[in-house]
Every structure is written in C-alpha cells, then in structure tokens.
Coordinates of C-alpha atoms and ligand atoms in Angstrom, one line a residue:
M265 CA 103.2 10.9 198.5
T266 CA 99.6 9.8 198.6
G267 CA 97.6 8.2 195.9
D268 CA 95.4 11.3 195.7
D269 CA 97.7 13.4 193.6
I270 CA 98.4 10.9 191.0
P271 CA 96.3 11.1 188.0
A272 CA 94.3 7.9 187.6
T273 CA 94.1 6.6 184.1
D274 CA 90.8 5.4 183.1
G275 CA 92.1 3.3 180.3
G276 CA 90.7 5.6 177.7
T277 CA 87.4 3.9 178.0
D278 CA 84.1 5.6 177.7
T279 CA 82.0 5.8 180.8
D280 CA 78.6 6.5 179.3
G281 CA 77.6 3.0 180.4
A282 CA 75.8 2.3 177.2
D283 CA 77.3 -1.1 176.7
S284 CA 75.8 -3.8 178.8
L285 CA 78.3 -5.3 181.1
A286 CA 79.0 -9.0 181.2
L287 CA 82.0 -10.5 182.8
D288 CA 83.0 -13.4 180.5
P289 CA 86.3 -15.0 181.2
W290 CA 86.6 -16.4 177.7
G291 CA 84.9 -13.6 175.8
S292 CA 86.6 -10.7 174.1
S293 CA 84.4 -8.0 175.6
T294 CA 86.2 -5.0 177.0
V295 CA 85.0 -3.5 180.3
S296 CA 83.4 -0.2 179.3
D297 CA 82.5 1.1 182.7
Y298 CA 84.4 0.2 185.8
R299 CA 81.8 1.8 188.0
K300 CA 79.2 -0.8 187.0
L301 CA 81.5 -3.5 188.4
F302 CA 81.0 -1.9 191.8
E303 CA 77.3 -1.7 191.5
E304 CA 76.5 -4.9 189.8
F305 CA 79.0 -7.3 191.0
G306 CA 79.9 -6.0 194.4
I307 CA 83.6 -5.3 193.6
E308 CA 84.7 -2.5 196.0
S309 CA 86.8 0.5 195.2
F310 CA 90.5 -0.1 195.9
E311 CA 90.8 3.5 197.1
D312 CA 88.9 2.5 200.2
V313 CA 91.7 0.2 201.3
L314 CA 94.7 2.0 199.9
A315 CA 95.6 3.8 203.1
D316 CA 95.9 0.4 204.8
V317 CA 98.4 -1.0 202.3
P318 CA 102.0 -1.1 203.5
N319 CA 104.3 0.3 200.7
P320 CA 101.6 0.2 198.1
H321 CA 102.7 -0.7 194.6
Y322 CA 102.6 2.0 192.0
L323 CA 99.7 0.2 190.2
M324 CA 97.8 0.7 193.5
R325 CA 98.8 4.3 194.0
R326 CA 97.8 5.2 190.4
A327 CA 94.4 3.4 190.7
I328 CA 95.3 1.0 187.9
I329 CA 94.4 -1.6 190.5
F330 CA 91.0 -0.1 190.8
G331 CA 88.9 -2.7 192.7
H332 CA 89.0 -5.5 195.2
R333 CA 86.9 -8.1 196.7
D334 CA 87.5 -8.8 200.4
Y335 CA 91.1 -7.7 200.2
R336 CA 91.0 -6.4 203.8
R337 CA 91.6 -9.8 205.3
V338 CA 94.8 -10.1 203.3
L339 CA 95.9 -6.7 204.4
E340 CA 95.2 -7.6 208.0
A341 CA 97.3 -10.7 207.7
M342 CA 100.1 -8.6 206.1
R343 CA 99.9 -6.1 209.0
D344 CA 99.9 -8.7 211.7
D345 CA 102.6 -10.8 210.1
E346 CA 100.2 -13.7 209.7
P347 CA 100.5 -16.1 206.7
F348 CA 98.8 -15.0 203.5
A349 CA 99.1 -16.1 199.9
A350 CA 98.9 -14.6 196.4
L351 CA 98.4 -16.5 193.2
S352 CA 97.6 -16.0 189.6
G353 CA 97.5 -18.1 186.5
F354 CA 98.5 -17.6 182.9
M355 CA 97.1 -19.2 179.9
P356 CA 100.0 -19.8 177.6
T357 CA 98.3 -18.9 174.4
G358 CA 100.8 -16.4 173.0
D359 CA 103.7 -14.2 174.0
P360 CA 103.6 -12.6 177.4
H361 CA 103.0 -8.9 176.9
I362 CA 103.0 -5.7 179.0
G363 CA 99.5 -6.5 180.2
H364 CA 100.8 -9.7 181.8
K365 CA 103.7 -7.8 183.3
M366 CA 101.2 -6.1 185.6
V367 CA 100.1 -9.4 187.0
F368 CA 103.7 -10.6 187.3
D369 CA 104.5 -7.5 189.3
E370 CA 101.5 -7.9 191.5
I371 CA 102.5 -11.5 192.4
I372 CA 106.1 -10.4 193.0
W373 CA 105.0 -7.5 195.2
H374 CA 102.9 -9.8 197.4
Q375 CA 105.9 -12.1 197.6
E376 CA 108.0 -9.2 198.8
Q377 CA 105.4 -8.3 201.4
G378 CA 106.0 -11.8 202.9
G379 CA 103.2 -13.7 201.1
D380 CA 103.3 -17.2 199.9
A381 CA 103.3 -16.6 196.1
T382 CA 102.3 -18.9 193.3
A383 CA 102.2 -18.5 189.6
L384 CA 100.7 -21.3 187.5
I385 CA 100.6 -22.1 183.9
A386 CA 97.0 -22.8 182.9
D387 CA 97.8 -25.3 180.3
L388 CA 94.7 -27.5 180.7
E389 CA 92.6 -24.4 180.1
A390 CA 94.7 -23.3 177.1
H391 CA 94.4 -26.8 175.7
S392 CA 90.7 -27.3 176.3
A393 CA 89.2 -23.8 176.0
R394 CA 91.6 -22.5 173.3
G395 CA 92.7 -25.6 171.5
L396 CA 96.4 -25.1 171.8
S397 CA 98.7 -28.0 171.2
W398 CA 101.0 -29.2 173.9
A399 CA 104.1 -28.2 171.9
E400 CA 102.8 -24.6 171.5
I401 CA 101.9 -24.6 175.2
D402 CA 105.4 -25.6 176.2
E403 CA 106.9 -22.9 174.2
H404 CA 104.7 -20.1 175.5
A405 CA 104.9 -21.4 179.1
R406 CA 108.6 -21.1 179.1
D407 CA 108.4 -17.5 177.9
Y408 CA 105.9 -16.6 180.7
L409 CA 108.1 -18.2 183.3
L410 CA 111.3 -16.5 182.1
S411 CA 109.6 -13.1 182.2
L412 CA 108.2 -13.7 185.7
L413 CA 111.6 -14.7 187.0
A414 CA 113.3 -11.8 185.2
L415 CA 110.9 -9.4 186.9
G416 CA 112.0 -10.7 190.3
F417 CA 109.9 -13.7 191.3
D418 CA 111.8 -15.8 193.7
P419 CA 111.2 -19.4 192.8
E420 CA 112.8 -20.7 196.0
E421 CA 110.3 -18.9 198.2
G422 CA 107.4 -19.2 195.8
T423 CA 105.7 -21.9 193.9
L424 CA 105.5 -22.5 190.2
Y425 CA 103.5 -25.3 188.6
R426 CA 101.5 -26.2 185.5
Q427 CA 98.0 -27.5 185.9
S428 CA 98.5 -30.7 184.0
E429 CA 101.4 -31.8 186.2
D430 CA 100.0 -31.0 189.6
R431 CA 98.4 -34.0 191.2
E432 CA 97.4 -32.2 194.3
V433 CA 95.6 -29.6 192.4
Q434 CA 93.9 -32.2 190.3
D435 CA 92.7 -34.0 193.4
L436 CA 91.4 -30.9 194.9
A437 CA 89.7 -30.0 191.7
F438 CA 87.9 -33.3 191.8
E439 CA 86.7 -32.8 195.3
L440 CA 85.5 -29.3 194.6
G441 CA 83.7 -30.6 191.6
I442 CA 81.5 -32.5 194.0
E443 CA 80.2 -29.2 195.2
A444 CA 79.6 -27.7 191.8
N445 CA 76.9 -28.5 189.3
F446 CA 76.0 -27.9 185.7
S447 CA 73.3 -25.4 186.4
E448 CA 75.8 -23.1 188.0
F449 CA 78.1 -23.4 185.1
Q450 CA 75.3 -22.4 182.9
S451 CA 74.4 -19.3 185.0
I452 CA 77.9 -18.2 185.8
Y453 CA 79.7 -18.9 182.6
G454 CA 77.0 -19.3 180.1
F455 CA 78.0 -22.9 179.4
D456 CA 75.4 -25.0 177.5
G457 CA 74.8 -28.4 176.1
E458 CA 77.6 -27.8 173.5
T459 CA 80.3 -27.0 176.1
D460 CA 82.9 -29.7 176.2
V461 CA 83.5 -31.5 179.4
S462 CA 87.2 -30.7 179.5
H463 CA 86.5 -27.0 179.5
M464 CA 84.3 -27.6 182.6
Q465 CA 87.2 -29.5 184.1
S466 CA 89.4 -26.6 183.5
V467 CA 87.0 -24.5 185.6
V468 CA 87.2 -26.8 188.6
T469 CA 90.9 -26.9 188.1
Q470 CA 91.0 -23.1 188.4
M471 CA 89.0 -23.4 191.6
A472 CA 91.7 -25.7 192.9
D473 CA 94.4 -23.3 191.7
I474 CA 92.8 -20.6 193.8
L475 CA 92.2 -22.7 196.9
G476 CA 95.4 -24.7 196.6
P477 CA 97.7 -22.4 198.6
Q478 CA 95.5 -23.2 201.6
L479 CA 96.0 -26.9 201.5
D480 CA 98.9 -26.7 203.9
E481 CA 97.0 -24.3 206.2
P482 CA 94.0 -22.0 205.7
K483 CA 95.1 -18.4 205.0
P484 CA 93.9 -15.3 203.4
T485 CA 94.6 -15.5 199.7
V486 CA 94.5 -12.9 197.0
V487 CA 94.1 -13.5 193.3
P488 CA 95.4 -10.5 191.2
V489 CA 93.6 -10.6 187.9
G490 CA 91.6 -8.5 185.4
P491 CA 87.9 -8.1 186.3
D492 CA 86.9 -10.6 183.7
Q493 CA 88.2 -13.3 186.1
D494 CA 86.0 -12.1 188.9
P495 CA 83.3 -14.8 188.2
H496 CA 86.0 -17.3 189.0
V497 CA 86.9 -15.6 192.3
R498 CA 83.2 -15.5 193.3
F499 CA 82.7 -19.1 192.4
A500 CA 85.8 -20.1 194.4
R501 CA 84.4 -18.2 197.4
D502 CA 81.2 -20.1 197.1
L503 CA 82.8 -23.5 196.8
A504 CA 85.1 -22.7 199.7
A505 CA 82.1 -21.9 201.9
R506 CA 80.3 -25.1 200.8
T507 CA 83.2 -27.3 202.1
R508 CA 83.2 -25.7 205.5
Y509 CA 82.1 -27.9 208.5
F510 CA 80.5 -25.2 210.5
G511 CA 78.7 -21.9 209.9
V512 CA 79.2 -19.1 212.5
T513 CA 76.5 -16.6 212.8
E514 CA 75.0 -14.2 215.4
A515 CA 71.8 -15.2 217.0
Y516 CA 69.5 -13.9 219.7
A517 CA 67.3 -16.8 220.7
S518 CA 67.3 -20.6 220.2
F519 CA 65.2 -20.5 217.0
E520 CA 66.8 -20.2 213.6
V521 CA 66.5 -17.1 211.6
S522 CA 66.1 -17.5 207.9
S523 CA 67.8 -14.3 206.6
D524 CA 70.2 -11.6 207.6
A525 CA 67.2 -9.2 207.5
E526 CA 65.5 -11.2 210.2
R527 CA 68.7 -11.2 212.2
A528 CA 68.9 -7.4 211.8
V529 CA 65.4 -7.0 213.2
L530 CA 66.3 -9.1 216.2
R531 CA 69.5 -7.1 216.8
D532 CA 67.6 -3.8 216.5
A533 CA 64.9 -5.0 218.9
Y534 CA 67.4 -6.3 221.4
E535 CA 69.3 -3.0 221.4
R536 CA 66.2 -0.9 221.9
L537 CA 65.0 -3.1 224.7
S538 CA 68.3 -3.3 226.5
E539 CA 68.5 0.5 226.4
R540 CA 65.2 0.7 228.3
A541 CA 65.2 -2.4 230.5
P542 CA 65.2 -1.5 234.2
E543 CA 68.1 -3.1 236.2
G544 CA 67.7 -6.7 236.7
T545 CA 65.0 -7.2 234.0
T546 CA 65.3 -10.2 231.8
I547 CA 64.6 -9.3 228.2
R548 CA 62.4 -12.0 226.7
C549 CA 61.3 -12.9 223.2
L550 CA 57.8 -11.9 224.1
H551 CA 59.0 -8.3 224.8
A552 CA 60.6 -8.1 221.4
A553 CA 57.3 -9.4 219.9
Q554 CA 55.4 -6.7 221.8
L555 CA 57.8 -4.1 220.6
L556 CA 57.4 -5.1 217.0
E557 CA 53.7 -5.2 217.3
G558 CA 52.9 -2.1 219.3
G559 CA 56.1 -0.1 219.7
L560 CA 57.7 0.6 223.0
D561 CA 54.4 1.5 224.6
A562 CA 53.4 -2.1 224.3
V563 CA 56.3 -3.3 226.4
E564 CA 55.1 -3.4 230.0
W565 CA 58.3 -2.1 231.7
A566 CA 59.7 0.2 229.0
D567 CA 59.8 3.9 229.6
P568 CA 57.4 5.1 226.9
A569 CA 59.4 8.3 226.3
P570 CA 59.6 8.9 222.5
L571 CA 62.1 6.9 220.6
D572 CA 62.5 6.6 216.9
D573 CA 60.1 4.2 215.3
V574 CA 61.3 0.7 215.1
A575 CA 63.4 0.4 212.0
D576 CA 61.1 -0.9 209.3
G577 CA 62.2 -4.4 208.9
G578 CA 59.5 -5.0 206.3
D579 CA 58.9 -8.7 205.5
A580 CA 61.6 -9.8 208.0
E581 CA 59.6 -8.2 210.8
A582 CA 56.5 -10.1 209.7
T583 CA 58.4 -13.4 209.5
V584 CA 60.3 -13.1 212.7
L585 CA 57.3 -12.1 214.8
P586 CA 55.6 -15.6 215.0
K587 CA 59.0 -17.0 216.0
L588 CA 59.3 -14.5 218.8
N589 CA 55.7 -15.1 220.0
N590 CA 56.4 -18.8 219.9
A591 CA 59.5 -18.5 222.0
G592 CA 57.5 -16.4 224.5
M593 CA 59.3 -16.3 227.8
E594 CA 62.6 -17.5 226.5
P595 CA 65.3 -14.8 227.2
L596 CA 66.4 -12.8 224.2
R597 CA 70.2 -12.7 224.4
P598 CA 72.9 -12.1 221.9
R599 CA 75.1 -15.1 221.2
V600 CA 77.4 -16.6 218.6
R601 CA 76.0 -19.7 217.0
F602 CA 77.9 -22.5 215.4
L603 CA 75.9 -24.4 212.9
D604 CA 76.7 -27.9 211.9
R605 CA 76.9 -27.9 208.1
N606 CA 79.1 -30.7 206.9
A607 CA 80.8 -31.8 210.1
T608 CA 81.3 -35.4 211.1
E609 CA 79.7 -36.3 214.4
E610 CA 83.1 -36.4 216.1
A611 CA 84.0 -33.0 214.8
F612 CA 80.7 -31.5 216.1
E613 CA 81.3 -33.2 219.5
A614 CA 84.8 -31.8 219.6
L615 CA 83.5 -28.3 218.8
I616 CA 81.0 -28.5 221.5
D617 CA 83.7 -29.4 224.0
A618 CA 86.0 -26.7 222.7
V619 CA 83.5 -23.9 223.2
E620 CA 84.5 -22.1 226.4
G621 CA 82.3 -20.4 228.8
E622 CA 78.5 -20.5 228.9
K623 CA 77.0 -22.5 226.1
R624 CA 73.8 -24.2 225.1
V625 CA 73.8 -27.2 222.8
F626 CA 70.9 -27.8 220.4
E627 CA 70.2 -30.3 217.7
G628 CA 72.5 -29.1 214.9
H629 CA 73.9 -26.0 216.6
V630 CA 75.6 -24.8 219.7
D631 CA 75.3 -21.3 221.1
S632 CA 78.1 -19.6 222.9
F633 CA 77.3 -16.6 225.2
D634 CA 80.9 -15.7 226.0
M635 CA 82.8 -15.8 222.7
D636 CA 83.1 -13.0 220.2
R637 CA 82.5 -13.6 216.5
A638 CA 86.2 -13.5 215.4
D639 CA 87.3 -16.0 218.1
A640 CA 84.4 -18.3 217.2
E641 CA 85.4 -18.2 213.5
E642 CA 88.9 -19.2 214.5
L643 CA 87.8 -22.0 216.7
A644 CA 85.4 -23.4 214.1
R645 CA 88.3 -23.4 211.6
E646 CA 90.7 -25.1 214.0
V647 CA 88.3 -27.9 214.9
E648 CA 87.5 -28.4 211.2
V649 CA 91.2 -28.7 210.3
D650 CA 91.9 -31.0 213.2
H651 CA 89.2 -33.3 211.9
G652 CA 90.4 -33.5 208.3
G653 CA 88.5 -30.5 206.8
Y654 CA 90.1 -27.8 204.7
G655 CA 89.0 -24.8 206.7
F656 CA 89.2 -22.6 203.7
V657 CA 89.2 -18.8 204.1
P658 CA 87.2 -17.2 201.3
P659 CA 89.7 -16.0 198.7
S660 CA 90.0 -12.3 197.9
G661 CA 90.5 -10.6 194.5
I662 CA 92.2 -7.4 193.4
Y663 CA 91.4 -6.1 189.9
H664 CA 93.4 -4.0 187.5
R665 CA 92.3 -2.0 184.5
F666 CA 93.0 -3.4 181.1
M667 CA 95.5 -1.4 179.0
T668 CA 94.1 0.2 175.9
G669 CA 95.7 -1.2 172.7
L670 CA 98.4 1.0 171.1
T671 CA 96.2 1.4 168.1
G672 CA 93.1 2.2 170.2
G673 CA 90.5 -0.3 171.2
K674 CA 91.4 -3.4 173.1
M675 CA 94.9 -4.6 173.7
S676 CA 94.9 -8.1 172.1
S677 CA 97.4 -10.8 172.1
S678 CA 96.4 -11.7 168.6
V679 CA 96.9 -8.2 167.2
P680 CA 100.7 -7.6 167.4
A681 CA 100.5 -3.9 166.7
S682 CA 98.0 -3.4 169.6
H683 CA 100.4 -4.6 172.3
I684 CA 104.1 -4.8 173.1
S685 CA 105.3 -8.3 173.7
L686 CA 107.9 -8.8 176.3
L687 CA 109.8 -10.6 173.6
D688 CA 109.5 -7.8 171.0
D689 CA 112.8 -6.7 169.7
P690 CA 113.6 -3.4 171.5
E691 CA 113.7 -1.6 168.1
T692 CA 110.2 -3.1 167.3
G693 CA 109.0 -1.8 170.7
Y694 CA 110.3 1.6 169.9
E695 CA 108.6 1.6 166.5
K696 CA 105.3 0.4 168.0
V697 CA 105.2 3.3 170.5
K698 CA 106.1 5.8 167.8
A699 CA 103.2 4.5 165.7
A700 CA 100.7 4.5 168.6
T701 CA 97.5 6.5 168.7
T702 CA 97.5 9.5 171.1
G703 CA 95.1 11.7 172.9
G704 CA 96.6 14.7 171.2
R705 CA 94.9 17.4 169.2
Q706 CA 94.8 18.0 165.4
S707 CA 97.7 20.5 165.4
A708 CA 100.5 21.5 167.6
E709 CA 98.9 24.9 167.8
E710 CA 95.7 23.5 169.1
Q711 CA 97.5 21.3 171.5
R712 CA 99.4 24.2 173.0
E713 CA 96.1 26.1 173.4
L714 CA 93.8 23.3 174.7
G715 CA 96.3 20.8 176.1
G716 CA 96.2 17.1 175.3
E717 CA 93.9 14.4 176.7
P718 CA 96.1 12.0 178.7
D719 CA 93.0 10.2 180.0
D720 CA 92.3 9.1 176.5
C721 CA 95.9 8.4 175.5
P722 CA 97.4 5.0 175.1
V723 CA 100.9 6.6 175.3
Y724 CA 100.1 8.2 178.7
E725 CA 98.9 4.7 179.8
L726 CA 102.3 3.4 178.9
Y727 CA 103.9 5.9 181.2
A728 CA 101.5 5.2 184.0
Y729 CA 101.4 1.4 183.8
L730 CA 105.0 0.7 183.0
L731 CA 107.5 3.3 181.9
A732 CA 107.4 5.7 184.9
A733 CA 107.7 2.6 187.1
D734 CA 107.9 3.7 190.7
D735 CA 108.5 7.4 189.9
D736 CA 105.1 9.0 190.7
A737 CA 106.5 12.5 190.2
F738 CA 107.5 11.6 186.6
A739 CA 104.1 10.1 185.8
E740 CA 102.5 13.2 187.2
R741 CA 104.7 15.5 185.3
V742 CA 103.8 13.9 182.0
Y743 CA 100.1 14.1 182.8
E744 CA 100.3 17.8 183.8
E745 CA 102.5 18.9 181.0
C746 CA 100.2 17.1 178.6
R747 CA 97.1 18.7 180.1
N748 CA 98.4 22.2 180.0
G749 CA 99.7 22.0 176.5
E750 CA 103.4 22.1 177.3
R751 CA 104.0 18.6 176.0
L752 CA 103.5 17.7 172.4
C753 CA 102.8 14.3 171.2
G754 CA 105.9 13.9 168.9
D755 CA 108.4 14.5 171.7
C756 CA 106.2 12.6 174.2
K757 CA 106.2 9.6 172.0
E758 CA 109.8 9.8 171.3
Q759 CA 110.5 9.8 175.1
A760 CA 108.1 6.9 175.7
A761 CA 109.6 5.0 172.7
E762 CA 113.1 5.3 174.0
L763 CA 112.1 4.2 177.5
M764 CA 110.3 1.3 176.0
R765 CA 113.4 0.3 174.0
E766 CA 115.5 0.5 177.2
F767 CA 112.9 -1.5 179.2
L768 CA 112.7 -4.3 176.6
A769 CA 116.5 -4.5 176.2
E770 CA 117.0 -4.7 180.0
H771 CA 114.1 -7.1 180.4
Q772 CA 115.5 -9.4 177.8
E773 CA 118.9 -9.3 179.2
K774 CA 117.5 -10.4 182.6
R775 CA 115.5 -13.1 180.8
A776 CA 118.7 -14.6 179.5
E777 CA 120.2 -14.4 183.0
V778 CA 117.4 -16.3 184.6
E779 CA 117.5 -19.3 182.2
E780 CA 119.5 -21.2 184.6
L781 CA 117.3 -20.3 187.5
L782 CA 114.4 -21.6 185.6
A783 CA 116.2 -24.9 184.8
E784 CA 116.7 -25.4 188.5
T785 CA 113.0 -25.0 189.4
D786 CA 111.0 -28.2 189.5
I787 CA 108.3 -27.0 187.1
E788 CA 108.0 -29.4 184.1
L789 CA 109.0 -27.4 181.0
E790 CA 108.2 -30.1 178.6
S791 CA 104.9 -31.8 178.9
P792 CA 105.0 -35.5 178.4
R793 CA 101.6 -35.1 176.7
R794 CA 101.7 -34.8 173.0
R795 CA 98.1 -35.0 172.1
Ligands
LIG927 N1 91.6 -18.3 183.6 C1 92.8 -17.6 183.7 C2 92.9 -16.8 182.3 O1 92.1 -16.9 181.5 C3 94.0 -18.4 184.0 C4 93.9 -19.0 185.3 C5 93.9 -20.3 185.6 C6 94.0 -18.3 186.6 N2 94.0 -20.6 186.9 C7 94.0 -19.4 187.6 C8 94.0 -17.0 187.0 C9 94.0 -19.1 188.9 C10 94.0 -16.7 188.3 C11 94.0 -17.7 189.3 O2 93.9 -16.2 182.1
SF4_928 FE1 99.5 11.4 174.9 FE2 101.9 12.5 175.3 FE3 100.3 13.4 173.4 FE4 99.7 13.8 175.9 S1 101.5 14.6 174.8 S2 98.3 13.2 174.3 S3 100.4 12.0 176.9 S4 101.2 11.4 173.5

C-alpha cells in the first residue's frame, strides 16, 4: 500500500494562514499552517522522500510526519548500510502523553532500521526554562523512560542519558558555545536582557545533544521533533558548519566567488562556451567575460548560431565580470575547491598531500581537477577527523504534526482533559475519549446525509496517530465511513474509547515489565542535585 491512499490528517487546524507564524520552542503557539513552514523556513515536504524510505512507519505513510530538513542523507545511509543516528530529547515537565509516544515511536523505528538511537532527558532545560525542581524532574524522567522502554526501545543498543549527568555533552556544549553569540540567541529565540544565563546554557546543551551522536564518528543524524524545535535544528546545523576545518565548493578559476549566484553565472558561462569551443581550444576567463558582455557573438571562436540569451545572472553577472576580466588568459576550468576555514597548518598540509590527481595550491585553498564533489567532502572530513576535528555532518530533522486536544484547540500537558497521559488509568482514558469533541454534525440524520468531517475530528486523529497502529486499511475505513455518513460519532467514539482502554492497559502492563530493564541501564534515575 502506498501513502497516497491514506487520508492525511491535517490536525484539524485551519489553513487560512491568518495567524502569523513563529516557531518558538518555549512558546505555546500552535502551528496554524503547515504550508508556511515550507515557504518560510525551508522545511521540505516529507512526501518527496517517502518513496525512498524502507518500511516507512505509519506516521510517515499517513503524512503525520509531514516535513523534513535534509533527511535524504539519513535515508542514503540507511540504504547503503552506513552508520546513522537518531535522537530526541524530552523535557520532564509532566506525564508523558500520547503526543510523546509519537516521538518515542520515531526513535524506536530508527533504531529498528539500524540507527544508533539516543533518547535524553532534558533536565537542565526543564530546570532552567520551566523552573521544575530536581525531585519533580526525577519523577517525570522515570515515567518517560519507562514508556520509552515499554514501547520497544532497546537500551543495550541505544543510549539514554540526562543532560545534567553527561560530562561529554556538557564539554561539547561548552565548545559549541564558543561558536555562538548573544545576538544570535536574540534573533533565533527572542532572548533579551532578561533571559537568564542558564536558559542560554540549556540551548548550547541541546546543540550538544544533537551533535553528540557524532562524537565517536561523524554520521548523518536525524532529530524527530515537532516543528517548534526546528530553530534548534537549524542552529545546530550552523554550529556544526562553523566547527568544520575545510569548506568544499565548486569553482571555475583561481579567484574566489562571493556567492552561489556568482558561481552559477560561471557554471552557466562555462557550459555554454564548452558546447561551442572548437576542438583543442582552451576556454579562458576572458572568453567568459566576452560572453557576459556581448553574448556569444563577442567570443571570437564561437559559432554565432542563435542560442538562448545568457541566463540573467543580475547582480552576480556584474560582480563576477571584473573578476573574469582580471583573470584574463587564465583557463576557465571546473574544479573542486577546498577552503581552509579553521584548519591547523598541519591539517591543511595533510589535506594538500591527500588530494589525488591534478591540483593547484593557493594561499588558503587548494583546487582539485580530478575529484568529484562527494569524494572531496569525504576526504575533507577524513583529514579533519585525523587531525582532531569533529567533522560534523549537518544534522537533519523530521517533523510531525501536533495532535489536536481532545477538547479542541491545543493538546496541552497542563490541561488533563485535552490529552491522554500514558499513565492515565485505562478507564479514565476511555472516559476522556467518550467526552472528546468530534467532527460530527448536529444530528444523526444530518450526519447520514452529509457525512462527518474526519479532517476536523480529534477522534479521527486518535485512530490515525495511535489506535489504528500499523493497520492502514482500518484507518482508511474509519475515514471513509465517516465521510460517507455510514459512521456515527457515538459508535465511533465507543470503538475508539475501547481501543484506548486496551492500549493503556497493555502499555501499563509493559511499563511494569520493563522496570527491571530500566534499573539495569546506567542512566541516573536520582539526580544528586537537590537545588
Ligand atoms: N527542547 C526540547 C523540548 O522542548 C527538548 C530537547 C533537549 C531536545 N535536547 C534535545 C529535543 C535534543 C530534540 C533533540 O522538548
Ligand atoms: Fe469523528 Fe468518528 Fe464522528 Fe467521524 S464518526 S466525526 S471520525 S467521531
């Protein structure tokens, strides 16, 4: 079955886009329009990569995981049996609920696909940003961990830690903090002069959480989270890049380009000229300059038969032209360039030695004429790691929709009736579902005639996100029967409520079973901190 047939839930959110969108990791804003995330923040649609996911999880098939950032590199590692990692973190501020279950499931799924999986307790963040005491944190942390294990996380293969107890993470956080400054905190997170310093420290700690799985070796890493956490993913990507020893880019001549747009102008000029160059002609910077200034007619040897106009490179054309004129008779040739960013002298020397084939060494960069981009990236990373660098791969993100609260609006940990806690008594779970808001019509008669609105129904969401589990046909049947008026809300809720009761009873049984397993892990369950 493909993902196409499965009704996607849109979380019952309106899509008129009237609300302005801000991604605030500590705010309480709901995401009102998922499309905007694509346009404004460059999150890509998960649909685009779904076909390349081996055994996609039902959350992926049902488009509940709706977006990603750079997930392709993780999929490639999965496909090629290369190392990759998945990690997420949990602030122990209350009971784990069915929204957290999605993230637990995502971590576990990546572990099952062979990933190196980590779940961490964000206790420093809970203490600093939310003001929880250590005693409260310990209690909740234990509950998160039991549910994670009960759902199938393998603690022998995977890693569990709490931020406050992980020295390696703290050390990495400190190093990453050197690359971050307050102005960025202001613009990314809206921090200001009133923000306490520990809250800022919890941000660099999260950066270290995200990059930590790469400390033993660089590898693609995915962070499954809600889209509110995307600013953290983007920031971690930036910090990762800043620590890198070398930059790898495409170049065409010895001079530096100052933007991707300039590079695109050069690429375009090179391609046009090489299409037309008579056998044995050396294409020179001068020719590209002539081409930019006067079109192909201006290049002495080019066949002036009509060609499309040179792509309008706008400003980039104007800024690259003097560079080309200046370079004059220098050949224009595509190459891969290694730029020295933060490398030590020995590391740069070692890189120069390691570049195979024809190369040219300049002040601050070395050009290779025989390597392709991917091999160059790999070599740069190898040399960096050999010389004590991290060699971080930019981390990726996958983003799931938020569940609507059972009472409509946002599902909130602080409003018990709005969510189902994984610790709720099965009977309470049953009652909460029975009391939930629906997407049904005023009367049974109207519902039979018009059908219900599963897209605006928190109960349908329960089926799609949780109760139907892996059974796509069942989720689809609920959706269709609702749409065509065969299904009435009373029975539908009864069925959902019973399934919820079963799920909770089973989950809690498993939680009891994994108590021992938890005790055997080396995660600290009682913080020595008391203030
Ligand atoms: N900030 C996250 C939250 O608010 C928790 C968190 C801490 C986290 N470190 C992380 C999430 C690393 C993903 C990856 O819930
Ligand atoms: Fe929601 Fe079920 Fe009613 Fe449809 S029939 S609106 S899915 S409760």
